[in-house]
Amino acid sequence: MLLSILVAALSCSVGPDAEPGPIEYEGTYTVVVSGTASDKETTIPLEGIKITLHAAEPIIDGQGEVRTTTAYTDNRGRFMLTAEGFTREISCTITSDDLTGKYGYGRQDINISWSGPSYDKHTGVFYVNDCDFYLEKLLK
């Protein structure tokens, strides 16, 4: 019986045309941005800083996705933002804003082409880690 199972298993071969290639994601793309906000001088984490992600595809034939999402830093200064539904490369602007007025404004720009080591080709997710803001205190 073991011999017949072995023969059956070995007789099933896959030709070169049937070899599976790398799995490529075929849905819409998602970007996940995470990082921190802290005092530039002391590096103390800042809680309650408004972080906004504005992500946009180039407009082609009047079409292009635009997503804006906002989060606030937690008590350890951390945040995470997610924007989904893209089909082409995107340009992202991430801003930080202290609504109390104690700290200045921050901005980072990132272009994403859905490739490279930060892109998970199986899920269609591009991870932007360590998007950190070091904010200066405003003089008052």
Short mmCIF file of C-alpha atoms in Angstrom, two decimals:
data_model
loop_
_atom_site.label_atom_id
_atom_site.label_comp_id
_atom_site.label_asym_id
_atom_site.label_seq_id
_atom_site.Cartn_x
_atom_site.Cartn_y
_atom_site.Cartn_z
CA MET A 1 0.00 0.00 0.00
CA LEU A 2 2.84 2.39 0.85
CA LEU A 3 4.44 1.58 -2.50
CA SER A 4 1.26 2.44 -4.43
CA ILE A 5 0.99 5.80 -2.59
CA LEU A 6 4.63 6.58 -3.38
CA VAL A 7 4.17 5.67 -7.07
CA ALA A 8 1.03 7.83 -7.28
CA ALA A 9 2.77 10.78 -5.65
CA LEU A 10 5.82 10.55 -7.91
CA SER A 11 3.75 10.17 -11.07
CA CYS A 12 2.15 13.58 -10.54
CA SER A 13 4.61 15.97 -12.08
CA VAL A 14 4.17 19.56 -13.04
CA GLY A 15 5.53 20.72 -16.38
CA PRO A 16 7.60 23.88 -16.77
CA ASP A 17 4.59 25.81 -18.11
CA ALA A 18 2.58 25.04 -14.97
CA GLU A 19 5.17 26.22 -12.42
CA PRO A 20 3.67 28.80 -10.12
CA GLY A 21 5.36 32.18 -10.18
CA PRO A 22 5.51 34.69 -7.40
CA ILE A 23 2.12 35.65 -6.06
CA GLU A 24 1.35 39.25 -6.94
CA TYR A 25 -1.40 41.19 -5.25
CA GLU A 26 -4.24 42.09 -7.64
CA GLY A 27 -6.56 44.28 -5.55
CA THR A 28 -6.34 47.90 -4.48
CA TYR A 29 -3.36 49.10 -2.48
CA THR A 30 -3.17 50.27 1.13
CA VAL A 31 -0.62 52.44 2.90
CA VAL A 32 -0.03 52.21 6.67
CA VAL A 33 1.97 55.02 8.30
CA SER A 34 3.21 54.78 11.88
CA GLY A 35 5.55 56.83 13.99
CA THR A 36 5.88 59.12 16.98
CA ALA A 37 5.77 62.76 17.98
CA SER A 38 8.14 64.07 20.64
CA ASP A 39 9.68 67.24 21.99
CA LYS A 40 12.70 68.12 19.82
CA GLU A 41 14.86 69.23 22.74
CA THR A 42 13.96 66.69 25.44
CA THR A 43 12.67 63.79 23.23
CA ILE A 44 9.74 63.40 25.66
CA PRO A 45 6.76 61.80 23.83
CA LEU A 46 3.90 64.17 23.09
CA GLU A 47 0.30 63.06 23.64
CA GLY A 48 -2.65 64.46 21.70
CA ILE A 49 -0.73 65.70 18.64
CA LYS A 50 -2.97 65.66 15.55
CA ILE A 51 -1.38 63.66 12.73
CA THR A 52 -2.96 63.88 9.27
CA LEU A 53 -2.22 61.73 6.23
CA HIS A 54 -3.22 63.12 2.85
CA ALA A 55 -2.62 60.53 0.09
CA ALA A 56 -3.40 61.16 -3.58
CA GLU A 57 -2.97 59.40 -6.90
CA PRO A 58 -2.08 61.48 -9.95
CA ILE A 59 -5.22 62.54 -11.82
CA ILE A 60 -5.51 60.64 -15.11
CA ASP A 61 -8.54 61.26 -17.36
CA GLY A 62 -10.24 63.01 -14.46
CA GLN A 63 -9.80 59.97 -12.22
CA GLY A 64 -7.64 59.55 -9.12
CA GLU A 65 -8.21 58.50 -5.56
CA VAL A 66 -7.61 60.93 -2.70
CA ARG A 67 -7.74 59.90 0.95
CA THR A 68 -7.32 61.97 4.10
CA THR A 69 -7.22 60.40 7.53
CA THR A 70 -6.38 61.76 10.98
CA ALA A 71 -5.17 60.25 14.25
CA TYR A 72 -3.93 61.62 17.55
CA THR A 73 -0.80 60.47 19.35
CA ASP A 74 -1.26 58.32 22.44
CA ASN A 75 0.41 58.81 25.84
CA ARG A 76 3.64 57.35 24.41
CA GLY A 77 3.58 59.71 21.43
CA ARG A 78 2.69 56.96 18.96
CA PHE A 79 0.26 57.06 16.04
CA MET A 80 -0.89 54.87 13.14
CA LEU A 81 -2.80 55.92 10.02
CA THR A 82 -4.23 53.79 7.20
CA ALA A 83 -5.45 54.80 3.73
CA GLU A 84 -6.74 52.27 1.21
CA GLY A 85 -8.32 51.94 -2.19
CA PHE A 86 -5.46 52.99 -4.47
CA THR A 87 -4.67 51.55 -7.91
CA ARG A 88 -1.65 53.69 -8.88
CA GLU A 89 1.37 55.24 -7.20
CA ILE A 90 0.57 57.91 -4.63
CA SER A 91 2.05 61.05 -3.12
CA CYS A 92 1.59 61.40 0.63
CA THR A 93 1.86 64.38 2.91
CA ILE A 94 1.92 63.63 6.63
CA THR A 95 1.53 66.59 8.99
CA SER A 96 1.66 67.09 12.73
CA ASP A 97 -0.21 69.83 14.53
CA ASP A 98 -0.41 70.64 18.23
CA LEU A 99 -3.90 71.99 18.80
CA THR A 100 -2.84 73.45 22.18
CA GLY A 101 -0.39 75.79 20.43
CA LYS A 102 2.63 74.77 22.54
CA TYR A 103 4.52 73.12 19.66
CA GLY A 104 5.16 73.99 16.04
CA TYR A 105 3.91 72.32 12.89
CA GLY A 106 5.66 69.40 11.14
CA ARG A 107 5.43 67.99 7.62
CA GLN A 108 6.85 65.00 5.74
CA ASP A 109 6.33 64.11 2.06
CA ILE A 110 6.59 60.56 0.74
CA ASN A 111 6.07 59.07 -2.74
CA ILE A 112 4.92 55.45 -2.88
CA SER A 113 5.22 53.25 -5.98
CA TRP A 114 4.11 49.92 -4.40
CA SER A 115 7.51 48.26 -4.55
CA GLY A 116 10.60 47.78 -2.41
CA PRO A 117 11.26 46.24 0.99
CA SER A 118 8.42 48.11 2.73
CA TYR A 119 5.82 46.72 0.32
CA ASP A 120 4.05 43.42 1.06
CA LYS A 121 3.26 42.11 -2.43
CA HIS A 122 0.94 39.41 -1.01
CA THR A 123 -1.42 41.84 0.73
CA GLY A 124 -0.90 45.05 -1.28
CA VAL A 125 0.15 46.98 1.83
CA PHE A 126 3.01 49.49 1.92
CA TYR A 127 4.34 50.18 5.43
CA VAL A 128 5.88 53.52 6.34
CA ASN A 129 7.43 52.96 9.76
CA ASP A 130 9.34 55.46 11.88
CA CYS A 131 7.57 58.50 10.48
CA ASP A 132 8.71 60.52 13.48
CA PHE A 133 8.08 64.17 14.27
CA TYR A 134 10.42 66.12 16.55
CA LEU A 135 8.50 69.27 17.37
CA GLU A 136 9.93 72.53 18.69
CA LYS A 137 8.27 74.44 21.50
CA LEU A 138 6.89 77.78 20.42
CA LEU A 139 8.08 80.85 22.29
CA LYS A 140 5.37 82.65 24.20
#
